[in-house]
Amino acid sequence: MAVIRQEKRRLDYKKPDFTITDIDLTFELDLTATIVTAVSRVKRLTEDRKIPLVLNGDSLKLLDVKLDGAECAFRETENTLELDSVPDEFTLTVKTCINPKDNSELMGLYVSDGKFCTQNEPEGFRRITFFTDHPDVLARYTTHIIAPDGAYPFMLSNGNLIKDEVKDGKRVVTWEDPFPKPSYLFALVAGDFDELHRDFVTCGGRHVDVYLYVDKGQASCGTVAIDSILRAMEWDEKRFGLEYDLNRFNVVAVDFFNAGAMENKSLNIFNSKYVLVDAESATDTDFENVLSVIGHEYFHNWTGDRVTCRDWFQLSLKEGLTVFRDQEFSSDLCCRPIERIKAVNIIKGPQFTEDAGPMAHPIRPDYVMEMNNFYSVTVYDKGAEVIRMIHTILGEELFQKGMKLYFKRHDGCAVTCEDFVSAMEDASGIDLKQFRNWYSQAGTPCVSGSLRYDAEKKQAVYTFNQSTPATPGQSVKQPFVIPLSMALYGSDGRKILLKRNGEPVSEVQILTEEHNVVVFDDVPERPVTALLQNFSAPVKVEYPYAQGELETLLKCADDPVTRYESMQNIINSYIVLNTVNAQRRLPFTHSELVVQSFRYILEESGLDNRFMAYILRIPPVNTLMGLFTAIDLDAIIASRKELVRVLSVELADIWEKLYQKLLAEFRQRLAEGRGYECTEEQIGSRDLIRVALNFHVRGLVLKGEEAKASAIVSGHYRISDNMTDTLIALNAATAHNLESRHEILKDFESRWRDNALVFDNYFRAVASAPYPDTLDNVRKLMEHECFDLTNPNRVRALLGTFSQLNPECFNDISGRGYEFLTEILIKLNGTNPHVAAAIMTPMLNLNRLDIKRKGMITDCFNRIMRIPGLSDSIFEKIDKAFKQ
Ligand SMILES: [Zn+2]
């Protein structure tokens, strides 16, 4: 049978023919046969009475359908339940049976480690009951959960707890959510947990009970998460004036989860990875992630739940905005420049890669086959950059005015990105007509600039040309509105005040044309130009920096992102030059500039440890690939290795001294009995010690002193009192293939094999090592008792790391990496295709790779395309790759 696959188009949106105003749901819980009774109040919205009621369904066993309590005629197709000639208003009762235990896709109601939980975004609710499963149908939900008394101590759903009673040995718990919501925000949880509780009083005086539910015995790992909820509540009141609106807020952590977390109204469900942390088992990054993900989901209560998306093409309406809000939250609470650099790295790495590949799409896509494929870095992270640009253009005050108008107009509604931009426009009086191109056009714009300095007139005249490469389905692009934040420096490093016609002007220049001229007056000398301060737009910039200019910016710029980017530019020039050398089989060119810049940062800059660690970061191979249209992977890897070699060897003394100094401070902390703390200061020391240790060890290995390197790393492992330092040692041991890796891995395994989240670090360390036996080791680990192909966290840790973070082994010219992943994708297609589609991303680069690799990936893709029952998730990606 031929499979008919259809893309949906954004412009085909039609208002719903029916709405459901209220739904009363009863769940009789059973692991393999849960009975769901849905009693819905249905209302016809269309004039045309011939139009049938069409409800969506997926993998449901239909038991009964009644209309106003009586038998009625209906049609059941593979994915719908249809009723002809229904009244204008009626009550529909649908009884279905579902099997949560066998729900390996983890969409709808499923079982995670013996606990019931749900994931309904985007289209999971149709796997619970037949329903108008679209975000523009908003209903009030009442939920009754029934189970044998004592079976599940906690039975939760959205809203307020109304009743909890035991009848005939069965416990019935009833929840009622007064806020109408789309079905994707419905949630149910049942199981046994440890419960944490906090009180919160909102700015308006409402008392809120905040609860966090974690696995039994894990309560001590939940305190950071529950305290983060209170910080998020407080911050949203202060910065956005947004107050929590119910008397109860619940967060539940589960082990089996496809994504990070889900913002179901008043019952957020989290991947335990973003909840469970303690000083002993979590890394600094884990701690920071908990704060930002807790914040993100909580902030959705307003940007997502109270005002939701009209259709899934509008996903960035809630995600771009909420990522922007969580970035601001972390920036206000932690270290702003570091948070900004983290966000920039996502854009310049995976997002630019997506823009250059077959899946390139605007932040508001036009065509979608499988919605799960569009929970992308483009919709989320570039979406956040687009909101940030609006913020930059309007300023905080007008932006907040726009937010207020947005809520005033659309509270309780399902709306579009257009509605958001209109609110910003109307509140600020600033025309955003052309700005909307960011919503409709895909791809990364490139701004190429040049400077003509007129010494006589003391004028700096800049020319900026913007162009955006064609992306699939969009060959011609209109110019974008690009806020370009600029600063001019004199040769002495002092900032020159920006003036035009005698008046001071803003640093943010708004480019709107294909060709733009920007003039500044009263410029006393040819200036050194900082472009794109704070990464003010998600664009690539080309500018012919003269000798010494990048160094000046590195040393003198007052914007930390400019300093960071200057170093990245210095590194990138080196990589490009030596990649070309490698391709032509010429010797590598030595760059004094890179070495001197590193030396300056390390010895003279006076930067704090954390920022220093970031600025010394050499971009990963995946990001460096973005510097080229055609990717010569072997040449890029070779030139990056050469850079690491040069820096390790030429600065060997500095690395050693730095490592010794930081190690001494570490020892001092231990000696004074000061424990691990997740403070900026301590994190900074660990970030920098990681950099120093790796360069130091690499230098020793290159000198043939492998035994010494091995001993240093195992020494670091032994003295560690925290997971970050432990992993610094573990990863160094595997990354440099040191003898001590055997002993360290063995010790780590014996200590942590019972803690799956921590043990994922073991999988990651092994899977990311760039050595020939890595693939065999990964294969072996698939047999490990801690590995489970049905748990997305394990799959991402072992297989996702191998495919996404180990380009060297994954793209090995033998093709073994591709063959291996193909086997996995075929297996996962049958159980959890969404996770499969996420880890196959690196293969989508095929059109930019060399002919041999392209041929091998094509063969693998052809094999996958022939398997029966291929999911839309995987099909859509391969199909687009073939068409690019
Ligand atoms: Zn979100």
Short mmCIF file of N, CA and C and ligand atoms in Angstrom, two decimals, residues 121 261 263 296-297 300 303 318-319 322-323 380, ligand 1:
data_model
loop_
_atom_site.label_atom_id
_atom_site.label_comp_id
_atom_site.label_asym_id
_atom_site.label_seq_id
_atom_site.Cartn_x
_atom_site.Cartn_y
_atom_site.Cartn_z
N GLU A 121 2.01 18.12 23.66
CA GLU A 121 2.40 19.05 22.62
C GLU A 121 3.32 18.32 21.63
N ALA A 261 11.28 19.85 28.88
CA ALA A 261 10.20 20.01 29.84
C ALA A 261 8.98 20.55 29.13
N GLU A 263 5.22 22.89 29.58
CA GLU A 263 4.58 23.93 30.37
C GLU A 263 3.10 23.74 30.62
N HIS A 296 12.03 29.01 32.13
CA HIS A 296 11.38 28.93 30.81
C HIS A 296 9.94 28.40 30.92
N GLU A 297 9.79 27.25 31.55
CA GLU A 297 8.45 26.64 31.61
C GLU A 297 7.50 27.49 32.44
N HIS A 300 6.14 30.43 30.52
CA HIS A 300 5.10 30.06 29.56
C HIS A 300 3.69 30.29 30.12
N THR A 303 3.22 33.57 28.51
CA THR A 303 3.54 33.55 27.08
C THR A 303 3.49 32.10 26.57
N LYS A 318 5.22 31.62 20.97
CA LYS A 318 5.43 31.34 22.39
C LYS A 318 6.88 30.95 22.69
N GLU A 319 7.53 30.25 21.76
CA GLU A 319 8.88 29.76 22.09
C GLU A 319 9.96 30.83 21.94
N THR A 322 9.49 33.13 24.82
CA THR A 322 9.80 32.58 26.13
C THR A 322 11.29 32.27 26.27
N VAL A 323 11.95 31.90 25.19
CA VAL A 323 13.41 31.74 25.27
C VAL A 323 14.05 33.10 25.57
N TYR A 380 13.13 28.28 18.06
CA TYR A 380 13.39 28.66 19.46
C TYR A 380 14.44 29.77 19.56
ZN ZN B 1 9.03 26.39 25.59
#
